[in-house]
Coordinates of C-alpha atoms and ligand atoms in Angstrom, one line a residue:
Chain A
X1 CA -45.4 -37.5 101.5
X2 CA -46.5 -41.1 103.2
X3 CA -44.0 -43.6 103.2
X4 CA -45.2 -47.1 102.1
X5 CA -43.2 -50.3 102.3
X6 CA -43.6 -52.5 99.3
X7 CA -43.4 -55.4 101.6
X8 CA -47.1 -54.4 102.5
X9 CA -47.9 -54.9 98.8
X10 CA -46.2 -58.3 98.5
X11 CA -48.1 -59.4 101.7
X12 CA -51.6 -58.0 100.5
X13 CA -50.7 -59.5 97.0
X14 CA -50.1 -63.0 98.4
X15 CA -53.3 -62.8 100.4
X16 CA -55.5 -61.6 97.7
X17 CA -54.2 -64.6 95.3
X18 CA -55.1 -67.2 98.0
X19 CA -58.4 -65.7 98.8
X20 CA -59.6 -65.0 95.4
X21 CA -58.8 -68.7 94.4
X22 CA -60.5 -70.3 97.4
X23 CA -63.4 -68.2 98.2
X24 CA -65.8 -67.4 95.7
X25 CA -67.1 -63.8 96.0
X26 CA -70.7 -63.4 97.1
X27 CA -71.7 -61.6 93.8
X28 CA -70.9 -64.7 91.8
X29 CA -72.5 -67.2 94.2
X30 CA -75.8 -65.2 94.4
X31 CA -75.6 -64.7 90.5
X32 CA -75.3 -68.8 90.4
X33 CA -78.0 -69.3 92.7
X34 CA -80.3 -67.0 90.8
X35 CA -79.3 -68.9 87.5
X36 CA -80.4 -72.1 89.0
X37 CA -83.6 -70.9 89.9
X38 CA -84.4 -69.6 86.4
X39 CA -82.8 -72.4 84.7
X40 CA -85.1 -74.6 82.6
X41 CA -82.7 -77.2 81.3
X42 CA -82.2 -80.3 83.8
X43 CA -78.4 -80.6 82.4
X44 CA -78.0 -77.1 83.2
X45 CA -79.5 -77.3 86.5
X46 CA -77.3 -80.2 87.4
X47 CA -74.3 -78.2 86.3
X48 CA -75.3 -75.2 88.3
X49 CA -75.7 -77.2 91.4
X50 CA -72.3 -78.9 91.0
X51 CA -70.9 -75.4 90.7
X52 CA -72.6 -73.9 93.9
X53 CA -71.6 -77.2 95.7
X54 CA -68.1 -76.7 94.4
X55 CA -67.9 -73.2 95.8
X56 CA -69.0 -74.3 99.2
X57 CA -66.4 -77.0 99.2
X58 CA -63.7 -74.9 98.2
X59 CA -64.4 -72.3 100.8
X60 CA -64.5 -74.9 103.6
X61 CA -61.4 -76.6 102.7
X62 CA -59.5 -73.7 101.4
X63 CA -59.2 -75.5 98.1
X64 CA -58.9 -73.7 94.7
X65 CA -62.3 -73.2 92.9
X66 CA -60.8 -74.3 89.8
X67 CA -57.8 -76.1 89.0
X68 CA -56.8 -73.3 86.5
X69 CA -55.9 -70.8 89.2
X70 CA -55.1 -68.2 86.5
X71 CA -52.9 -65.7 85.4
X72 CA -52.5 -62.7 87.9
X73 CA -53.9 -59.4 86.5
X74 CA -53.1 -56.4 88.9
X75 CA -54.4 -52.9 88.6
X76 CA -52.8 -50.5 91.0
X77 CA -54.1 -47.0 91.7
X78 CA -51.0 -45.2 93.2
X79 CA -51.7 -42.0 95.2
X80 CA -49.1 -39.4 94.1
X81 CA -48.4 -38.3 97.6
X82 CA -47.0 -41.9 98.5
X83 CA -43.4 -42.6 98.5
X84 CA -42.7 -46.3 98.1
X85 CA -39.8 -47.6 100.1
X86 CA -38.1 -51.1 100.2
X87 CA -37.6 -51.8 96.6
X88 CA -39.5 -51.9 93.2
X89 CA -43.2 -51.9 93.1
X90 CA -43.3 -54.3 90.3
X91 CA -41.1 -56.9 91.9
X92 CA -43.0 -56.6 95.1
X93 CA -46.4 -57.5 93.3
X94 CA -44.5 -60.5 91.6
X95 CA -43.1 -61.7 94.7
X96 CA -46.6 -61.5 96.3
X97 CA -47.7 -63.7 93.6
X98 CA -44.9 -66.1 93.7
X99 CA -45.6 -66.5 97.6
X100 CA -49.4 -66.9 97.2
X101 CA -49.1 -69.4 94.6
X102 CA -46.6 -71.5 96.3
X103 CA -47.8 -71.3 99.8
X104 CA -51.3 -71.4 98.8
X105 CA -50.9 -74.6 96.6
X106 CA -51.9 -72.8 93.5
X107 CA -51.4 -74.1 89.9
X108 CA -48.4 -72.5 88.3
X109 CA -49.5 -71.5 84.7
X110 CA -47.1 -68.9 83.4
X111 CA -44.4 -69.6 81.0
X112 CA -41.6 -67.1 80.7
X113 CA -41.3 -67.2 76.6
X114 CA -44.6 -67.5 74.7
X115 CA -42.7 -69.7 72.0
X116 CA -40.1 -71.5 74.1
X117 CA -42.9 -72.2 76.8
X118 CA -40.8 -72.7 80.1
X119 CA -42.9 -72.6 83.0
X120 CA -41.7 -69.9 85.4
X121 CA -42.4 -72.3 88.4
X122 CA -44.2 -69.6 90.7
X123 CA -47.2 -68.1 88.4
X124 CA -45.3 -64.8 88.3
X125 CA -44.9 -62.4 86.7
X126 CA -48.2 -60.9 87.1
X127 CA -49.7 -58.6 84.3
X128 CA -49.4 -55.3 86.4
X129 CA -51.1 -51.9 85.5
X130 CA -50.3 -48.7 87.5
X131 CA -52.0 -45.6 87.3
X132 CA -51.1 -42.6 89.3
X133 CA -54.1 -40.9 91.2
X134 CA -54.3 -37.9 93.5
X135 CA -54.0 -38.9 97.3
X136 CA -51.9 -41.0 99.7
X137 CA -53.8 -44.2 99.2
X138 CA -52.7 -47.3 97.2
X139 CA -55.7 -49.4 96.0
X140 CA -55.1 -52.8 94.4
X141 CA -57.5 -54.7 92.2
X142 CA -56.4 -58.1 91.5
X143 CA -58.0 -60.8 89.2
X144 CA -56.9 -64.4 88.8
X145 CA -58.0 -64.9 85.1
X146 CA -58.4 -68.6 83.8
X147 CA -57.1 -69.1 80.3
X148 CA -60.0 -70.9 78.8
X149 CA -62.3 -67.9 79.0
X150 CA -59.5 -65.4 78.1
X151 CA -58.9 -67.2 74.9
X152 CA -62.4 -66.6 73.7
X153 CA -62.1 -62.7 74.0
X154 CA -62.1 -60.4 70.8
X155 CA -61.9 -56.8 69.5
X156 CA -63.3 -55.3 66.6
X157 CA -63.0 -51.8 65.1
X158 CA -66.1 -50.4 64.2
X159 CA -66.8 -47.3 62.2
X160 CA -67.7 -44.1 64.1
X161 CA -71.1 -44.5 62.4
X162 CA -71.6 -47.9 63.3
X163 CA -75.1 -48.5 65.0
X164 CA -75.6 -50.0 68.4
X165 CA -77.0 -53.0 66.8
X166 CA -73.8 -53.8 65.0
X167 CA -71.9 -53.5 68.1
X168 CA -74.6 -55.7 70.1
X169 CA -74.2 -58.4 67.2
X170 CA -70.4 -58.4 67.7
X171 CA -70.7 -58.8 71.5
X172 CA -73.4 -61.5 71.3
X173 CA -71.4 -63.3 68.5
X174 CA -68.0 -63.3 70.8
X175 CA -70.3 -65.1 73.3
X176 CA -71.6 -67.2 70.9
X177 CA -68.2 -68.2 69.5
X178 CA -67.1 -69.0 72.9
X179 CA -69.8 -71.4 73.4
X180 CA -69.0 -74.2 75.8
X181 CA -65.3 -73.4 75.8
X182 CA -65.3 -70.4 78.1
X183 CA -67.2 -72.3 80.9
X184 CA -70.5 -70.6 80.6
X185 CA -72.2 -69.0 82.5
X186 CA -69.8 -66.4 81.7
X187 CA -69.4 -62.6 82.6
X188 CA -68.9 -60.4 79.7
X189 CA -66.7 -57.2 80.0
X190 CA -67.3 -54.9 77.3
X191 CA -64.6 -52.0 76.7
X192 CA -65.9 -49.4 74.0
X193 CA -63.6 -46.6 72.9
X194 CA -60.0 -45.9 73.4
X195 CA -57.5 -47.3 71.1
X196 CA -55.8 -50.7 70.3
X197 CA -54.5 -51.1 73.7
X198 CA -57.2 -49.1 75.8
X199 CA -60.2 -50.8 74.7
X200 CA -59.1 -54.3 75.9
X201 CA -57.9 -52.9 79.1
X202 CA -61.2 -51.1 79.6
X203 CA -63.1 -54.4 79.0
X204 CA -60.7 -56.2 81.5
X205 CA -61.5 -53.2 84.0
X206 CA -65.4 -53.7 83.5
X207 CA -65.1 -57.2 84.8
X208 CA -63.8 -55.8 88.1
X209 CA -67.4 -54.3 88.7
X210 CA -69.7 -56.7 90.9
X211 CA -72.4 -58.5 89.2
X212 CA -75.8 -57.0 89.7
X213 CA -74.3 -53.3 89.6
X214 CA -75.0 -51.6 86.3
X215 CA -73.1 -48.6 84.6
X216 CA -74.1 -45.4 86.2
X217 CA -74.8 -44.1 82.9
X218 CA -78.5 -44.9 82.3
X219 CA -78.3 -45.8 78.6
X220 CA -75.4 -47.9 79.1
X221 CA -77.1 -49.7 82.0
X222 CA -80.3 -50.3 79.8
X223 CA -78.0 -51.6 77.1
X224 CA -76.2 -54.0 79.7
X225 CA -79.6 -55.3 80.6
X226 CA -80.7 -56.0 77.1
X227 CA -77.6 -57.7 76.1
X228 CA -77.8 -60.0 79.0
X229 CA -81.4 -61.0 78.0
X230 CA -80.3 -61.4 74.3
X231 CA -77.3 -63.6 75.4
X232 CA -79.4 -65.7 77.6
X233 CA -81.7 -66.5 74.7
X234 CA -78.8 -68.0 72.9
X235 CA -79.5 -71.4 74.5
X236 CA -76.0 -72.3 75.1
X237 CA -76.4 -72.7 78.8
X238 CA -74.3 -73.9 81.7
X239 CA -71.0 -75.5 80.1
X240 CA -72.8 -75.3 76.7
X241 CA -75.0 -78.1 77.3
X242 CA -78.1 -76.4 76.5
X243 CA -80.3 -73.9 78.8
X244 CA -80.9 -70.4 80.0
X245 CA -77.8 -69.3 81.8
X246 CA -75.1 -68.6 79.3
X247 CA -74.1 -65.2 81.0
X248 CA -74.3 -63.9 84.5
X249 CA -73.6 -60.2 83.4
X250 CA -72.7 -58.0 80.9
X251 CA -70.6 -55.0 82.2
X252 CA -69.9 -52.1 79.7
X253 CA -67.3 -49.3 80.4
X254 CA -66.4 -46.7 77.9
X255 CA -63.3 -44.6 77.0
X256 CA -62.8 -41.6 75.0
X257 CA -61.5 -42.1 71.3
X258 CA -60.5 -40.7 68.1
X259 CA -62.9 -39.3 65.8
X260 CA -62.1 -41.9 63.2
X261 CA -62.3 -44.8 65.5
X262 CA -64.7 -46.8 67.7
X263 CA -63.1 -50.0 68.9
X264 CA -64.9 -52.4 70.8
X265 CA -63.1 -55.2 72.9
X266 CA -65.0 -58.3 74.6
X267 CA -63.3 -59.9 77.3
X268 CA -65.0 -63.0 78.3
X269 CA -64.6 -64.2 82.0
X270 CA -65.9 -67.7 83.4
X271 CA -68.1 -67.9 86.1
X272 CA -65.1 -68.9 88.3
X273 CA -64.7 -65.1 88.6
X274 CA -61.9 -64.6 91.1
X275 CA -61.4 -60.8 91.8
X276 CA -60.4 -59.1 95.0
X277 CA -59.7 -55.5 96.0
X278 CA -57.7 -53.8 99.0
X279 CA -56.8 -50.4 100.0
X280 CA -53.5 -49.7 101.7
Chain B
X1 CA -82.7 -87.5 86.4
X2 CA -81.1 -90.7 88.0
X3 CA -77.3 -91.0 87.1
X4 CA -75.9 -94.1 85.3
X5 CA -73.1 -96.0 86.8
X6 CA -70.1 -96.9 84.8
X7 CA -66.8 -98.7 85.6
X8 CA -63.8 -98.5 83.6
X9 CA -62.6 -100.1 81.6
X10 CA -65.6 -99.4 79.5
X11 CA -67.2 -102.1 77.3
X12 CA -68.7 -101.6 74.0
X13 CA -72.2 -102.6 75.4
X14 CA -72.1 -100.0 78.4
X15 CA -71.0 -97.2 75.8
X16 CA -73.8 -98.1 73.3
X17 CA -76.2 -97.9 75.8
X18 CA -75.4 -94.0 76.7
X19 CA -77.1 -91.2 75.2
X20 CA -76.0 -87.7 74.8
X21 CA -77.6 -85.9 77.9
X22 CA -77.4 -88.8 80.1
X23 CA -75.8 -88.0 83.6
X24 CA -73.2 -90.8 84.8
X25 CA -71.0 -91.6 87.7
X26 CA -67.7 -93.1 86.7
X27 CA -65.7 -95.5 89.0
X28 CA -62.4 -97.0 88.3
X29 CA -59.1 -95.9 86.8
X30 CA -58.8 -92.9 84.5
X31 CA -56.1 -91.3 83.1
X32 CA -55.2 -87.4 83.4
X33 CA -53.4 -86.0 80.6
X34 CA -53.5 -82.9 78.5
X35 CA -51.5 -80.7 76.0
X36 CA -47.9 -81.5 76.8
X37 CA -48.5 -84.9 77.7
X38 CA -50.4 -85.7 74.5
X39 CA -47.3 -84.2 72.5
X40 CA -45.2 -86.4 74.3
X41 CA -46.8 -89.6 74.1
X42 CA -48.0 -89.7 70.6
X43 CA -49.7 -93.2 70.2
X44 CA -47.9 -94.6 72.9
X45 CA -49.3 -93.3 76.1
X46 CA -47.9 -94.6 79.2
X47 CA -50.8 -97.0 79.9
X48 CA -53.0 -99.8 78.3
X49 CA -55.5 -97.8 76.1
X50 CA -57.9 -100.6 75.7
X51 CA -61.2 -99.5 76.9
X52 CA -59.9 -96.6 78.9
X53 CA -60.7 -92.7 79.5
X54 CA -58.4 -89.8 79.3
X55 CA -59.4 -87.0 81.4
X56 CA -58.2 -83.7 80.2
X57 CA -56.8 -82.2 83.4
X58 CA -54.0 -80.8 85.2
X59 CA -54.5 -80.3 89.2
X60 CA -53.6 -77.7 91.4
X61 CA -50.5 -79.0 93.6
X62 CA -51.5 -81.5 96.3
X63 CA -51.6 -80.4 99.9
X64 CA -49.9 -82.2 102.4
X65 CA -52.3 -85.1 103.7
X66 CA -54.6 -84.8 100.7
X67 CA -55.2 -87.0 97.8
X68 CA -55.0 -84.5 95.1
X69 CA -55.2 -80.6 94.6
X70 CA -58.4 -79.3 92.8
X71 CA -58.8 -80.9 89.4
X72 CA -61.3 -79.8 86.7
X73 CA -61.3 -80.3 83.0
X74 CA -59.4 -78.2 80.4
X75 CA -60.5 -77.1 76.9
X76 CA -60.8 -80.7 75.1
X77 CA -60.7 -79.2 71.6
X78 CA -56.8 -78.4 72.0
X79 CA -56.3 -82.1 72.1
X80 CA -58.6 -82.8 68.8
X81 CA -55.4 -83.4 66.7
X82 CA -54.3 -86.3 68.9
X83 CA -57.8 -87.9 69.5
X84 CA -58.6 -89.8 66.4
X85 CA -55.6 -91.9 66.3
X86 CA -55.9 -92.8 70.0
X87 CA -59.6 -93.9 69.5
X88 CA -58.6 -96.0 66.7
X89 CA -55.7 -97.6 69.0
X90 CA -58.6 -98.5 71.8
X91 CA -59.3 -95.3 73.7
X92 CA -62.8 -95.5 74.6
X93 CA -63.7 -92.4 76.5
X94 CA -62.7 -88.7 77.1
X95 CA -63.6 -86.4 79.8
X96 CA -63.1 -82.6 79.3
X97 CA -65.0 -79.5 78.6
X98 CA -66.1 -77.8 75.6
X99 CA -66.8 -78.7 72.0
X100 CA -64.9 -81.3 69.8
X101 CA -64.1 -81.0 66.0
X102 CA -65.9 -82.9 63.2
X103 CA -63.0 -85.2 62.9
X104 CA -63.1 -86.5 66.6
X105 CA -67.0 -86.7 66.4
X106 CA -66.6 -88.9 63.3
X107 CA -64.0 -91.0 65.1
X108 CA -66.1 -91.3 68.2
X109 CA -68.8 -92.9 66.1
X110 CA -66.6 -95.3 64.1
X111 CA -64.8 -96.5 67.1
X112 CA -67.8 -96.6 69.4
X113 CA -66.3 -94.1 72.0
X114 CA -68.0 -91.5 74.1
X115 CA -67.3 -87.8 75.2
X116 CA -68.4 -86.7 78.6
X117 CA -68.4 -82.9 79.9
X118 CA -67.6 -82.2 83.5
X119 CA -68.3 -78.6 84.7
X120 CA -65.2 -76.4 84.3
X121 CA -64.5 -74.7 87.6
X122 CA -65.8 -77.4 89.6
X123 CA -62.4 -78.7 90.5
X124 CA -62.9 -78.7 94.4
X125 CA -66.0 -80.9 94.0
X126 CA -64.3 -83.2 91.4
X127 CA -61.2 -83.6 93.3
X128 CA -63.3 -85.2 96.3
X129 CA -64.1 -88.1 94.0
X130 CA -60.5 -89.0 93.2
X131 CA -59.5 -91.7 95.6
X132 CA -56.0 -92.2 94.7
X133 CA -53.5 -90.3 92.4
X134 CA -50.2 -91.7 91.1
X135 CA -47.7 -89.9 88.9
X136 CA -47.3 -92.0 85.7
X137 CA -45.0 -90.3 83.4
X138 CA -43.4 -86.8 82.6
X139 CA -42.6 -85.4 85.9
X140 CA -40.6 -82.7 84.0
X141 CA -44.0 -81.4 82.9
X142 CA -45.1 -80.3 86.3
X143 CA -48.7 -79.8 86.5
X144 CA -49.2 -81.2 83.2
X145 CA -47.8 -84.7 83.9
X146 CA -49.7 -87.9 83.1
X147 CA -51.5 -89.2 86.0
X148 CA -53.4 -92.4 86.9
X149 CA -56.4 -91.7 88.9
X150 CA -58.8 -93.9 90.8
X151 CA -62.3 -92.4 90.9
X152 CA -65.4 -93.1 92.6
X153 CA -68.7 -91.8 91.4
X154 CA -67.1 -89.2 89.3
X155 CA -70.0 -87.0 88.0
X156 CA -70.2 -86.3 84.2
X157 CA -72.7 -85.6 81.5
X158 CA -72.7 -87.7 78.1
X159 CA -72.2 -84.9 75.7
X160 CA -71.3 -86.9 72.5
X161 CA -72.4 -90.4 72.3
X162 CA -71.3 -93.1 70.2
X163 CA -74.1 -92.5 67.4
X164 CA -72.8 -88.9 67.2
X165 CA -75.6 -87.6 69.4
X166 CA -74.4 -84.3 70.5
X167 CA -75.7 -82.3 73.5
X168 CA -74.1 -79.1 72.6
X169 CA -76.2 -79.1 69.3
X170 CA -79.4 -80.6 70.8
X171 CA -79.2 -78.7 74.0
X172 CA -78.7 -75.6 72.3
X173 CA -81.5 -76.0 69.7
X174 CA -83.7 -76.9 72.5
X175 CA -83.2 -73.8 74.5
X176 CA -82.5 -71.1 71.9
X177 CA -85.3 -68.7 71.6
Ligands
SF4_301 S1 -62.3 -70.9 82.1 FE1 -62.5 -70.5 84.3 S2 -63.7 -72.1 85.2 FE2 -63.1 -72.7 83.0 S3 -61.4 -74.0 83.6 FE3 -60.6 -72.0 82.9 S4 -60.6 -71.0 84.8 FE4 -61.8 -72.8 85.5

């Protein structure tokens, strides 16, 4: 058994929240630059230039990239050979979020109750998902997810006999309905399979894959590329002002499912994609 | 594309010269207010509406020594229900992101107003164009409080103009394949 203090988790989460929110990751910046090169629309090019310029200012001045510093989604893979000490794992994560958002001057966007809507004041709690895995390592994948894009996500239950085409249409339609509101160019996370809770979770995990990396399954990789081409023919463009760059990537992940089911979830992520990973 | 310089308060003449797709640089006073502030003020915002611009935004907290935190736009359509009445009362411009409903577009035409888009997620860059920021009302709303901002060459794109010209539609039609 390896002992691991939850204080280390708090410290890690604190740091990841600040880092993710102020330092746009390289894959997104490369993708924005590529989009700028390919963009045909002058309004679209102007928006992309501003986004790239913005990432530079944010990094240099350690300012948040976007004012919506998001809700914090945390995926933890906990090695079975770890014994956690110094308190609760979930509380440690929330404490990390609280410190990161307070000390990092990040916006607090979480309300404690969906109907009474009282702000918690420290952006906690996070949405934490823990999975037990073999080994003695603890991995944290953290994402700060903006509300605007999240609101444009969707799930649909297809028939097991539904065609690829029908599923493609649903995915493209979801991006189309999101339109300018999701801050395009977007990243499209697709979760196929699982059930009512697993499909969206799979879609969210798909967003953790770096832009430019395709699914290791050859057929899925091909589908991802096809979907990206089709989405970028919609004409929505940067911020919906018309243009080529409607999406930067389509990432598909799959999960086993029931013989009577074929759920498909589409999780929309904006270009201000703030994800970080650390292993403890 | 060279940008058109605009100063607030906006005149009808300046507004009528704007066409969807124009890039502008806005200078002067603008007001930041989003969902909760709109709900609070109804038709009596804590500032004179005549010729003014509302920016749908709520910044990140201001660090010591800075004017304001990062401040990009939020989704405008959530304010659609409040907008026609504000336009009738003298509001002339709105800055935000995303589409507007048909009632808002009608009201923009009727009252000769304009809707600008600024890029969501360009909040650090936009903050650099804010020269002063002052809490106007509703401190209890925290980040959603109403603010008075002085901006200098704040970059925006005319998205719905006073004739109903709509860049979301025109742009999309032009580039859809
Ligand atoms: S959708 Fe993303 S880029 Fe747009 S405002 Fe929200 S967090 Fe920022």
